[in-house]
């Protein structure tokens, strides 16, 4: 399975000012596989240590932070002789031993650039909010998400189509639009969770794919009870269960009373924070103005909430596999919620930026996503079908005197004076398209 994050790790390995690298992401997005695969393909040896329920590692890091002593303990635990230039050290579920996370500071200071260290944890965000001492400025970090659509193309044996996207040959891409659309339909259903993609690649059995989704959802819900504060668990479950109905609304802004009559922000803030900290949800904030920096114009109380993966959203919404056989109905089913989820997921995984959205104060105008790239504001409107009307987008571009806006839909690539249409299946090319303007 090709993961584009491997290329980021290769860059990290060759960097002269390398620091320990922390990989963040929800459970089951492939962090452990990525680290071990990187170790087996790029190093002579790999010292893997899992901190989950590991009392020996708790004791090792409860003493002083003398690097030589810690290295000796890691070598014994992993049964691998650790040599600086030939060994990758992997510290998995590192948040289970907060002192181990803190020790990365001393590796950076006392053995700067000497050792290759990857650390990962699915609950790192939660650990940070519980007061864990984080080695600020002493580590690099990378976020890992479910497979993007281009990665899904590679996983399903369609590397040539992935290369077309990378080459941005839109004439050729248009020639194969039917192939892209069929694969995009499958991605809407399967999503990018590695276990679900593997099940699909193995024999194409969509029922088995859905069973994988249901198992993942059940595992996540068990995590609520296992790791979240007891008094917050019921509200976490309510937020989690309510996301499909929140996204099914015409206005997808998160509304607390959809969860429970009379609900207020203070009742659910901790629950939402918990879900976002562990990577199961992504919060997209509203901005009041289309100007750089976007974060300065964020309207903190207003936001949309998306899931970690489109396949899980389809499973939670009980989207039947037969929908895949109804032409392009999957792209308009569920009131466009799947399409917005898809675009949000690709923005995070492929474009590596923070998405916002904009809505007018006194009218129904809205731009689905607003992005910032190379000092420019890029408004992005999402259309589930081929309709090319983009009134809100045009008004936004005009109001803030932007050079152009972007619409993503099922239509082919086209450029107009102040509007670009990028096919949904080619949203990974967005930055290159914008940079040519």
CSV table of C-alpha atoms in Angstrom, one decimal:
chain,number,residue,atom,x,y,z
A,1,UNK,CA,0.0,0.0,0.0
A,2,UNK,CA,1.5,3.3,-1.1
A,3,UNK,CA,1.3,6.1,1.5
A,4,UNK,CA,2.4,9.5,0.3
A,5,UNK,CA,3.5,10.2,3.9
A,6,UNK,CA,6.5,7.9,3.2
A,7,UNK,CA,8.0,10.6,1.0
A,8,UNK,CA,7.7,13.1,4.0
A,9,UNK,CA,9.6,10.6,6.2
A,10,UNK,CA,12.3,10.2,3.5
A,11,UNK,CA,12.7,14.0,3.5
A,12,UNK,CA,12.9,13.9,7.3
A,13,UNK,CA,15.6,11.2,7.3
A,14,UNK,CA,17.9,13.2,5.0
A,15,UNK,CA,17.4,16.5,6.7
A,16,UNK,CA,20.6,17.8,8.3
A,17,UNK,CA,18.7,19.4,11.2
A,18,UNK,CA,16.6,16.4,11.9
A,19,UNK,CA,14.7,16.1,15.2
A,20,UNK,CA,12.6,13.3,16.7
A,21,UNK,CA,9.4,13.0,14.6
A,22,UNK,CA,6.0,12.6,16.2
A,23,UNK,CA,3.2,11.1,14.0
A,24,UNK,CA,-0.3,12.1,15.1
A,25,UNK,CA,-3.6,10.6,13.9
A,26,UNK,CA,-6.7,8.7,14.8
A,27,UNK,CA,-6.5,5.0,15.7
A,28,UNK,CA,-6.3,2.7,12.7
A,29,UNK,CA,-5.2,5.2,10.1
A,30,UNK,CA,-2.0,3.3,9.6
A,31,UNK,CA,0.6,5.0,11.9
A,32,UNK,CA,2.2,1.7,13.1
A,33,UNK,CA,2.3,0.2,9.6
A,34,UNK,CA,3.9,3.4,8.2
A,35,UNK,CA,6.6,3.5,10.8
A,36,UNK,CA,7.5,-0.2,10.5
A,37,UNK,CA,7.4,-0.1,6.7
A,38,UNK,CA,9.7,2.9,6.7
A,39,UNK,CA,12.0,1.1,9.1
A,40,UNK,CA,12.2,-2.1,7.1
A,41,UNK,CA,12.8,-0.3,3.8
A,42,UNK,CA,15.1,2.5,4.8
A,43,UNK,CA,17.2,1.1,7.7
A,44,UNK,CA,19.3,-1.9,8.5
A,45,UNK,CA,17.5,-2.3,11.8
A,46,UNK,CA,14.3,-1.2,13.5
A,47,UNK,CA,13.9,-1.1,17.3
A,48,UNK,CA,10.1,-1.1,17.9
A,49,UNK,CA,8.7,-0.4,21.3
A,50,UNK,CA,5.0,-0.3,22.1
A,51,UNK,CA,4.2,1.7,25.3
A,52,UNK,CA,0.6,0.4,25.7
A,53,UNK,CA,0.3,-1.4,29.0
A,54,UNK,CA,4.1,-1.7,29.2
A,55,UNK,CA,5.1,-1.5,32.8
A,56,UNK,CA,8.8,-1.9,32.0
A,57,UNK,CA,8.8,1.2,29.9
A,58,UNK,CA,7.0,3.1,32.7
A,59,UNK,CA,9.7,2.2,35.1
A,60,UNK,CA,12.5,3.0,32.6
A,61,UNK,CA,11.3,6.5,32.1
A,62,UNK,CA,10.4,7.1,35.7
A,63,UNK,CA,14.1,7.6,36.5
A,64,UNK,CA,16.4,10.3,35.2
A,65,UNK,CA,16.5,11.3,31.5
A,66,UNK,CA,20.1,10.2,30.9
A,67,UNK,CA,20.1,9.3,27.2
A,68,UNK,CA,22.6,6.4,27.4
A,69,UNK,CA,20.6,4.7,30.1
A,70,UNK,CA,17.3,5.1,28.2
A,71,UNK,CA,19.0,3.8,25.0
A,72,UNK,CA,20.2,0.7,26.8
A,73,UNK,CA,16.7,0.0,28.1
A,74,UNK,CA,15.1,0.5,24.6
A,75,UNK,CA,17.7,-1.9,23.1
A,76,UNK,CA,16.9,-4.6,25.7
A,77,UNK,CA,13.1,-4.1,25.3
A,78,UNK,CA,13.3,-4.3,21.5
A,79,UNK,CA,16.1,-7.0,21.4
A,80,UNK,CA,17.8,-4.8,18.8
A,81,UNK,CA,21.3,-3.3,19.1
A,82,UNK,CA,20.8,0.4,18.5
A,83,UNK,CA,23.4,2.1,16.4
A,84,UNK,CA,22.9,5.7,15.5
A,85,UNK,CA,23.2,5.7,11.7
A,86,UNK,CA,21.6,2.3,10.9
A,87,UNK,CA,18.7,1.9,13.4
A,88,UNK,CA,15.3,3.5,13.4
A,89,UNK,CA,13.8,3.8,16.9
A,90,UNK,CA,10.0,3.5,17.0
A,91,UNK,CA,8.1,4.6,20.1
A,92,UNK,CA,4.5,3.6,19.6
A,93,UNK,CA,1.5,4.8,21.7
A,94,UNK,CA,4.0,7.1,23.4
A,95,UNK,CA,1.3,9.1,25.2
A,96,UNK,CA,0.8,6.1,27.6
A,97,UNK,CA,4.1,7.1,29.2
A,98,UNK,CA,4.2,10.9,29.3
A,99,UNK,CA,7.8,10.9,30.6
A,100,UNK,CA,8.9,9.2,27.4
A,101,UNK,CA,7.4,12.0,25.4
A,102,UNK,CA,9.2,14.5,27.6
A,103,UNK,CA,12.5,12.6,27.1
A,104,UNK,CA,12.5,13.5,23.4
A,105,UNK,CA,13.7,16.9,24.4
A,106,UNK,CA,16.9,15.4,25.8
A,107,UNK,CA,17.5,13.3,22.7
A,108,UNK,CA,17.3,16.5,20.7
A,109,UNK,CA,19.6,18.4,23.0
A,110,UNK,CA,22.1,15.8,24.1
A,111,UNK,CA,22.2,13.6,20.9
A,112,UNK,CA,21.2,16.2,18.3
A,113,UNK,CA,20.7,14.5,14.9
A,114,UNK,CA,22.5,11.4,16.1
A,115,UNK,CA,19.5,9.0,16.4
A,116,UNK,CA,16.5,8.4,14.1
A,117,UNK,CA,13.4,8.4,16.3
A,118,UNK,CA,9.8,8.1,15.3
A,119,UNK,CA,7.0,8.4,17.9
A,120,UNK,CA,3.3,8.0,17.4
A,121,UNK,CA,0.1,8.0,19.5
A,122,UNK,CA,-3.6,8.0,18.7
A,123,UNK,CA,-4.5,9.9,21.8
A,124,UNK,CA,-1.6,12.4,21.8
A,125,UNK,CA,-4.0,15.4,21.5
A,126,UNK,CA,-5.9,14.3,24.6
A,127,UNK,CA,-2.6,13.7,26.5
A,128,UNK,CA,-1.6,17.3,25.8
A,129,UNK,CA,-4.8,18.6,27.3
A,130,UNK,CA,-4.2,16.5,30.4
A,131,UNK,CA,-1.0,18.4,31.2
A,132,UNK,CA,1.6,16.2,29.6
A,133,UNK,CA,4.9,18.2,29.2
A,134,UNK,CA,5.4,18.5,25.5
A,135,UNK,CA,8.9,19.0,24.1
A,136,UNK,CA,8.1,22.3,22.3
A,137,UNK,CA,10.6,23.1,19.6
A,138,UNK,CA,12.5,19.9,20.1
A,139,UNK,CA,10.4,17.6,17.8
A,140,UNK,CA,9.0,17.6,14.3
A,141,UNK,CA,5.5,16.4,13.8
A,142,UNK,CA,3.3,15.0,11.0
A,143,UNK,CA,-0.4,14.3,10.8
A,144,UNK,CA,-1.5,11.0,9.2
A,145,UNK,CA,-5.0,10.7,7.8
A,146,UNK,CA,-6.9,7.9,6.1
A,147,UNK,CA,-5.9,7.1,2.5
A,148,UNK,CA,-6.6,10.0,0.2
A,149,UNK,CA,-8.3,9.4,-3.2
A,150,UNK,CA,-5.0,9.3,-5.1
A,151,UNK,CA,-3.7,6.8,-2.5
A,152,UNK,CA,-6.9,4.8,-3.0
A,153,UNK,CA,-6.3,4.8,-6.8
A,154,UNK,CA,-2.8,3.3,-6.1
A,155,UNK,CA,-4.2,0.7,-3.7
A,156,UNK,CA,-6.8,-0.5,-6.2
A,157,UNK,CA,-4.2,-0.9,-9.0
A,158,UNK,CA,-4.9,2.3,-10.8
A,159,UNK,CA,-1.5,3.9,-10.5
A,160,UNK,CA,-1.7,5.2,-14.1
A,161,UNK,CA,-4.7,7.3,-13.2
A,162,UNK,CA,-2.9,8.6,-10.1
A,163,UNK,CA,0.0,9.6,-12.3
A,164,UNK,CA,-2.4,11.5,-14.6
A,165,UNK,CA,-3.5,13.5,-11.6
A,166,UNK,CA,0.1,14.2,-10.6
A,167,UNK,CA,0.9,15.3,-14.2
A,168,UNK,CA,-2.2,17.5,-14.2
A,169,UNK,CA,-2.9,16.5,-17.8
A,170,UNK,CA,-6.6,17.6,-17.7
A,171,UNK,CA,-7.2,16.8,-21.4
A,172,UNK,CA,-6.3,13.2,-20.7
A,173,UNK,CA,-8.0,13.3,-17.3
A,174,UNK,CA,-11.2,14.3,-19.1
A,175,UNK,CA,-10.8,11.4,-21.5
A,176,UNK,CA,-11.0,9.0,-18.6
A,177,UNK,CA,-13.6,10.8,-16.5
A,178,UNK,CA,-15.9,7.8,-16.4
A,179,UNK,CA,-13.1,5.7,-14.9
A,180,UNK,CA,-12.4,8.4,-12.3
A,181,UNK,CA,-16.1,8.8,-11.5
A,182,UNK,CA,-16.6,5.0,-11.0
A,183,UNK,CA,-13.6,4.9,-8.7
A,184,UNK,CA,-14.8,8.0,-6.8
A,185,UNK,CA,-18.1,6.3,-6.2
A,186,UNK,CA,-16.3,3.4,-4.6
A,187,UNK,CA,-14.1,5.7,-2.5
A,188,UNK,CA,-17.3,7.4,-1.2
A,189,UNK,CA,-18.4,4.0,0.1
A,190,UNK,CA,-15.1,2.4,1.1
A,191,UNK,CA,-13.4,5.5,2.3
A,192,UNK,CA,-9.7,5.5,3.3
A,193,UNK,CA,-9.3,3.5,6.5
A,194,UNK,CA,-6.6,1.0,5.6
A,195,UNK,CA,-8.5,-2.0,7.0
A,196,UNK,CA,-11.5,-1.1,4.8
A,197,UNK,CA,-9.4,-0.5,1.7
A,198,UNK,CA,-7.6,-3.8,2.3
A,199,UNK,CA,-10.9,-5.6,2.6
A,200,UNK,CA,-12.1,-4.0,-0.7
A,201,UNK,CA,-8.9,-4.8,-2.6
A,202,UNK,CA,-8.9,-8.4,-1.4
A,203,UNK,CA,-12.2,-9.4,-3.1
A,204,UNK,CA,-14.3,-6.4,-3.7
A,205,UNK,CA,-16.9,-7.5,-1.2
A,206,UNK,CA,-18.7,-4.4,-0.1
A,207,UNK,CA,-20.5,-6.2,2.7
A,208,UNK,CA,-17.2,-7.1,4.2
A,209,UNK,CA,-16.1,-3.5,3.8
A,210,UNK,CA,-19.2,-2.4,5.8
A,211,UNK,CA,-18.4,-4.9,8.5
A,212,UNK,CA,-15.0,-3.4,8.8
A,213,UNK,CA,-16.5,0.0,9.2
A,214,UNK,CA,-18.9,-1.2,11.8
A,215,UNK,CA,-16.1,-2.8,13.8
A,216,UNK,CA,-14.1,0.4,13.6
A,217,UNK,CA,-17.0,2.5,14.8
A,218,UNK,CA,-17.6,0.0,17.7
A,219,UNK,CA,-13.9,0.2,18.6
A,220,UNK,CA,-14.0,4.0,18.7
A,221,UNK,CA,-17.1,4.0,20.8
A,222,UNK,CA,-15.4,1.6,23.3
A,223,UNK,CA,-12.5,4.1,23.4
A,224,UNK,CA,-15.0,6.7,24.7
A,225,UNK,CA,-15.7,4.6,27.8
A,226,UNK,CA,-12.1,3.5,28.2
A,227,UNK,CA,-10.2,6.9,27.8
A,228,UNK,CA,-12.7,9.8,28.2
A,229,UNK,CA,-13.8,11.2,31.5
A,230,UNK,CA,-16.8,9.2,32.8
A,231,UNK,CA,-19.1,12.2,33.1
A,232,UNK,CA,-18.3,13.3,29.5
A,233,UNK,CA,-18.8,9.9,27.8
A,234,UNK,CA,-22.6,10.3,27.2
A,235,UNK,CA,-22.1,13.7,25.5
A,236,UNK,CA,-19.3,12.4,23.4
A,237,UNK,CA,-21.6,9.7,22.2
A,238,UNK,CA,-24.3,12.2,21.4
A,239,UNK,CA,-22.0,14.4,19.4
A,240,UNK,CA,-20.6,11.3,17.6
A,241,UNK,CA,-24.0,9.9,16.7
A,242,UNK,CA,-25.3,13.4,15.7
A,243,UNK,CA,-22.7,14.2,13.1
A,244,UNK,CA,-24.6,12.5,10.1
A,245,UNK,CA,-27.7,14.5,10.9
A,246,UNK,CA,-25.7,17.7,11.4
A,247,UNK,CA,-24.1,17.3,7.9
A,248,UNK,CA,-27.5,16.4,6.4
A,249,UNK,CA,-28.8,19.8,7.1
A,250,UNK,CA,-28.9,22.4,4.3
A,251,UNK,CA,-26.8,24.7,6.5
A,252,UNK,CA,-24.2,22.4,7.9
A,253,UNK,CA,-23.2,24.7,10.7
A,254,UNK,CA,-23.0,22.6,14.0
A,255,UNK,CA,-26.2,23.3,16.0
A,256,UNK,CA,-26.3,22.1,19.6
A,257,UNK,CA,-30.1,21.8,19.8
A,258,UNK,CA,-30.0,19.1,17.1
A,259,UNK,CA,-28.3,16.9,19.7
A,260,UNK,CA,-30.8,17.7,22.5
A,261,UNK,CA,-33.6,20.3,23.0
A,262,UNK,CA,-32.2,23.2,25.0
A,263,UNK,CA,-28.5,22.1,24.6
A,264,UNK,CA,-25.9,24.8,24.9
A,265,UNK,CA,-22.3,25.1,23.9
A,266,UNK,CA,-20.9,24.7,27.4
A,267,UNK,CA,-22.7,21.4,27.7
A,268,UNK,CA,-20.8,19.8,24.8
A,269,UNK,CA,-17.5,21.8,24.4
A,270,UNK,CA,-15.5,19.1,26.2
A,271,UNK,CA,-17.1,16.3,24.2
A,272,UNK,CA,-16.3,18.0,20.9
A,273,UNK,CA,-12.7,18.8,22.1
A,274,UNK,CA,-12.2,15.2,23.0
A,275,UNK,CA,-13.3,13.9,19.6
A,276,UNK,CA,-11.1,16.4,17.7
A,277,UNK,CA,-8.1,15.8,20.0
A,278,UNK,CA,-8.1,12.1,19.2
A,279,UNK,CA,-8.5,12.8,15.5
A,280,UNK,CA,-12.0,11.3,15.0
A,281,UNK,CA,-13.5,14.6,14.0
A,282,UNK,CA,-12.3,17.7,12.2
A,283,UNK,CA,-13.6,21.2,13.2
A,284,UNK,CA,-13.9,23.7,10.4
A,285,UNK,CA,-14.4,27.2,11.7
A,286,UNK,CA,-16.3,30.1,10.2
A,287,UNK,CA,-14.5,33.2,9.1
A,288,UNK,CA,-16.1,36.7,8.9
A,289,UNK,CA,-13.8,38.1,6.2
A,290,UNK,CA,-11.9,36.8,3.2
A,291,UNK,CA,-8.5,38.2,4.1
A,292,UNK,CA,-5.1,37.0,5.2
A,293,UNK,CA,-4.6,35.7,7.8
A,294,UNK,CA,-7.8,33.8,7.8
A,295,UNK,CA,-7.4,32.7,11.5
A,296,UNK,CA,-7.6,36.4,12.5
A,297,UNK,CA,-11.1,36.6,11.2
A,298,UNK,CA,-12.4,33.3,12.7
A,299,UNK,CA,-15.8,33.4,14.4
A,300,UNK,CA,-14.9,31.0,17.2
A,301,UNK,CA,-18.5,29.8,18.2
A,302,UNK,CA,-19.5,28.9,14.7
A,303,UNK,CA,-18.1,25.7,13.0
A,304,UNK,CA,-18.9,22.6,11.1
A,305,UNK,CA,-17.9,19.2,12.3
A,306,UNK,CA,-16.7,16.4,9.9
A,307,UNK,CA,-15.7,12.8,10.5
A,308,UNK,CA,-12.3,11.4,10.1
A,309,UNK,CA,-13.4,9.3,7.1
A,310,UNK,CA,-16.0,9.4,4.4
A,311,UNK,CA,-16.5,5.6,4.6
A,312,UNK,CA,-17.3,5.8,8.3
A,313,UNK,CA,-19.8,8.6,7.6
A,314,UNK,CA,-21.5,6.5,4.9
A,315,UNK,CA,-21.7,3.6,7.4
A,316,UNK,CA,-23.1,5.8,10.2
A,317,UNK,CA,-25.7,7.1,7.7
A,318,UNK,CA,-26.6,3.6,6.6
A,319,UNK,CA,-25.8,4.3,3.0
A,320,UNK,CA,-26.7,1.1,1.1
A,321,UNK,CA,-24.2,-0.4,-1.3
A,322,UNK,CA,-26.9,-0.5,-4.0
A,323,UNK,CA,-26.7,3.3,-4.2
A,324,UNK,CA,-23.5,2.7,-6.1
A,325,UNK,CA,-25.6,1.3,-9.0
A,326,UNK,CA,-27.8,4.3,-9.4
A,327,UNK,CA,-25.8,6.4,-11.9
A,328,UNK,CA,-24.4,9.5,-10.1
A,329,UNK,CA,-27.0,9.5,-7.4
A,330,UNK,CA,-24.4,8.9,-4.8
A,331,UNK,CA,-23.0,12.4,-5.4
A,332,UNK,CA,-26.4,14.0,-4.5
A,333,UNK,CA,-27.5,11.5,-1.9
A,334,UNK,CA,-27.4,12.6,1.7
A,335,UNK,CA,-27.8,16.3,0.5
A,336,UNK,CA,-24.2,16.6,-0.5
A,337,UNK,CA,-22.9,15.7,2.9
A,338,UNK,CA,-20.7,13.0,1.5
A,339,UNK,CA,-19.2,15.3,-1.0
A,340,UNK,CA,-18.3,18.0,1.5
A,341,UNK,CA,-16.9,15.3,3.8
A,342,UNK,CA,-14.8,14.0,0.8
A,343,UNK,CA,-13.4,17.5,0.0
A,344,UNK,CA,-12.6,18.3,3.6
A,345,UNK,CA,-10.8,14.9,3.9
A,346,UNK,CA,-8.7,15.6,0.8
A,347,UNK,CA,-7.9,19.2,1.9
A,348,UNK,CA,-6.4,17.8,5.1
A,349,UNK,CA,-4.6,14.8,3.7
A,350,UNK,CA,-3.4,16.2,0.4
A,351,UNK,CA,-3.3,20.0,0.6
A,352,UNK,CA,-1.9,20.1,4.2
A,353,UNK,CA,-3.8,23.3,5.2
A,354,UNK,CA,-6.4,24.4,7.7
A,355,UNK,CA,-9.9,24.7,6.1
A,356,UNK,CA,-12.4,27.4,7.1
A,357,UNK,CA,-15.8,28.3,5.7
A,358,UNK,CA,-17.6,31.6,5.2
A,359,UNK,CA,-21.3,32.5,5.5
A,360,UNK,CA,-22.9,35.9,5.2
A,361,UNK,CA,-24.1,37.7,8.3
A,362,UNK,CA,-27.5,38.7,7.0
A,363,UNK,CA,-28.3,36.4,4.0
A,364,UNK,CA,-28.1,32.7,3.0
A,365,UNK,CA,-24.8,33.1,1.1
A,366,UNK,CA,-22.1,30.6,2.0
A,367,UNK,CA,-18.8,29.4,0.6
A,368,UNK,CA,-18.1,25.8,1.7
A,369,UNK,CA,-14.4,26.1,2.3
A,370,UNK,CA,-11.9,29.0,2.4
A,371,UNK,CA,-8.2,28.2,2.3
A,372,UNK,CA,-5.0,30.1,2.6
A,373,UNK,CA,-2.1,29.3,0.3
A,374,UNK,CA,1.1,31.3,-0.3
A,375,UNK,CA,-0.4,34.4,1.2
A,376,UNK,CA,-3.6,34.2,-0.9
A,377,UNK,CA,-7.2,33.5,0.0
A,378,UNK,CA,-8.7,30.6,-2.1
A,379,UNK,CA,-12.5,30.2,-1.8
A,380,UNK,CA,-13.7,26.8,-2.7
A,381,UNK,CA,-17.3,25.9,-3.4
A,382,UNK,CA,-18.4,22.3,-3.5
A,383,UNK,CA,-21.0,21.0,-5.9
A,384,UNK,CA,-22.2,17.4,-5.7
A,385,UNK,CA,-23.5,17.4,-9.3
A,386,UNK,CA,-22.5,19.1,-12.5
A,387,UNK,CA,-24.4,22.3,-11.9
A,388,UNK,CA,-22.1,25.2,-12.5
A,389,UNK,CA,-24.0,28.1,-10.8
A,390,UNK,CA,-21.8,29.6,-8.1
A,391,UNK,CA,-23.6,32.8,-7.0
A,392,UNK,CA,-22.2,32.8,-3.4
A,393,UNK,CA,-18.7,32.1,-4.7
A,394,UNK,CA,-18.8,34.9,-7.2
A,395,UNK,CA,-20.1,37.4,-4.6
A,396,UNK,CA,-17.3,36.4,-2.2
A,397,UNK,CA,-14.7,36.9,-4.9
A,398,UNK,CA,-16.1,40.2,-5.8
A,399,UNK,CA,-16.6,41.5,-2.2
A,400,UNK,CA,-13.0,40.8,-1.2
A,401,UNK,CA,-11.5,41.6,-4.5
A,402,UNK,CA,-9.9,38.2,-5.0
A,403,UNK,CA,-8.4,37.3,-8.3
A,404,UNK,CA,-10.5,34.1,-8.7
A,405,UNK,CA,-12.5,31.5,-6.9
A,406,UNK,CA,-12.6,27.7,-7.3
A,407,UNK,CA,-15.6,25.4,-7.7
A,408,UNK,CA,-15.2,21.7,-7.5
A,409,UNK,CA,-17.9,19.5,-9.1
A,410,UNK,CA,-18.4,16.6,-11.5
A,411,UNK,CA,-17.8,18.9,-14.5
A,412,UNK,CA,-14.5,18.8,-16.4
A,413,UNK,CA,-11.6,21.2,-15.7
A,414,UNK,CA,-12.2,24.7,-17.1
A,415,UNK,CA,-10.9,28.2,-16.5
A,416,UNK,CA,-12.9,31.4,-16.8
A,417,UNK,CA,-11.9,34.9,-16.0
A,418,UNK,CA,-12.3,34.7,-12.3
A,419,UNK,CA,-13.6,31.1,-11.8
A,420,UNK,CA,-11.9,27.7,-12.1
A,421,UNK,CA,-13.7,24.4,-12.1
A,422,UNK,CA,-11.7,21.5,-10.7
A,423,UNK,CA,-13.2,18.0,-11.0
A,424,UNK,CA,-14.0,16.5,-7.6
A,425,UNK,CA,-11.7,13.5,-8.4
A,426,UNK,CA,-8.8,16.0,-9.2
A,427,UNK,CA,-9.1,18.2,-6.1
A,428,UNK,CA,-5.5,17.0,-5.1
A,429,UNK,CA,-4.2,19.3,-8.0
A,430,UNK,CA,-5.7,22.4,-6.4
A,431,UNK,CA,-2.5,24.1,-5.4
A,432,UNK,CA,-0.8,23.6,-8.7
A,433,UNK,CA,-3.9,24.9,-10.5
A,434,UNK,CA,-4.0,28.0,-8.4
A,435,UNK,CA,-0.3,28.7,-8.7
A,436,UNK,CA,-0.6,28.9,-12.5
A,437,UNK,CA,-2.9,31.9,-12.2
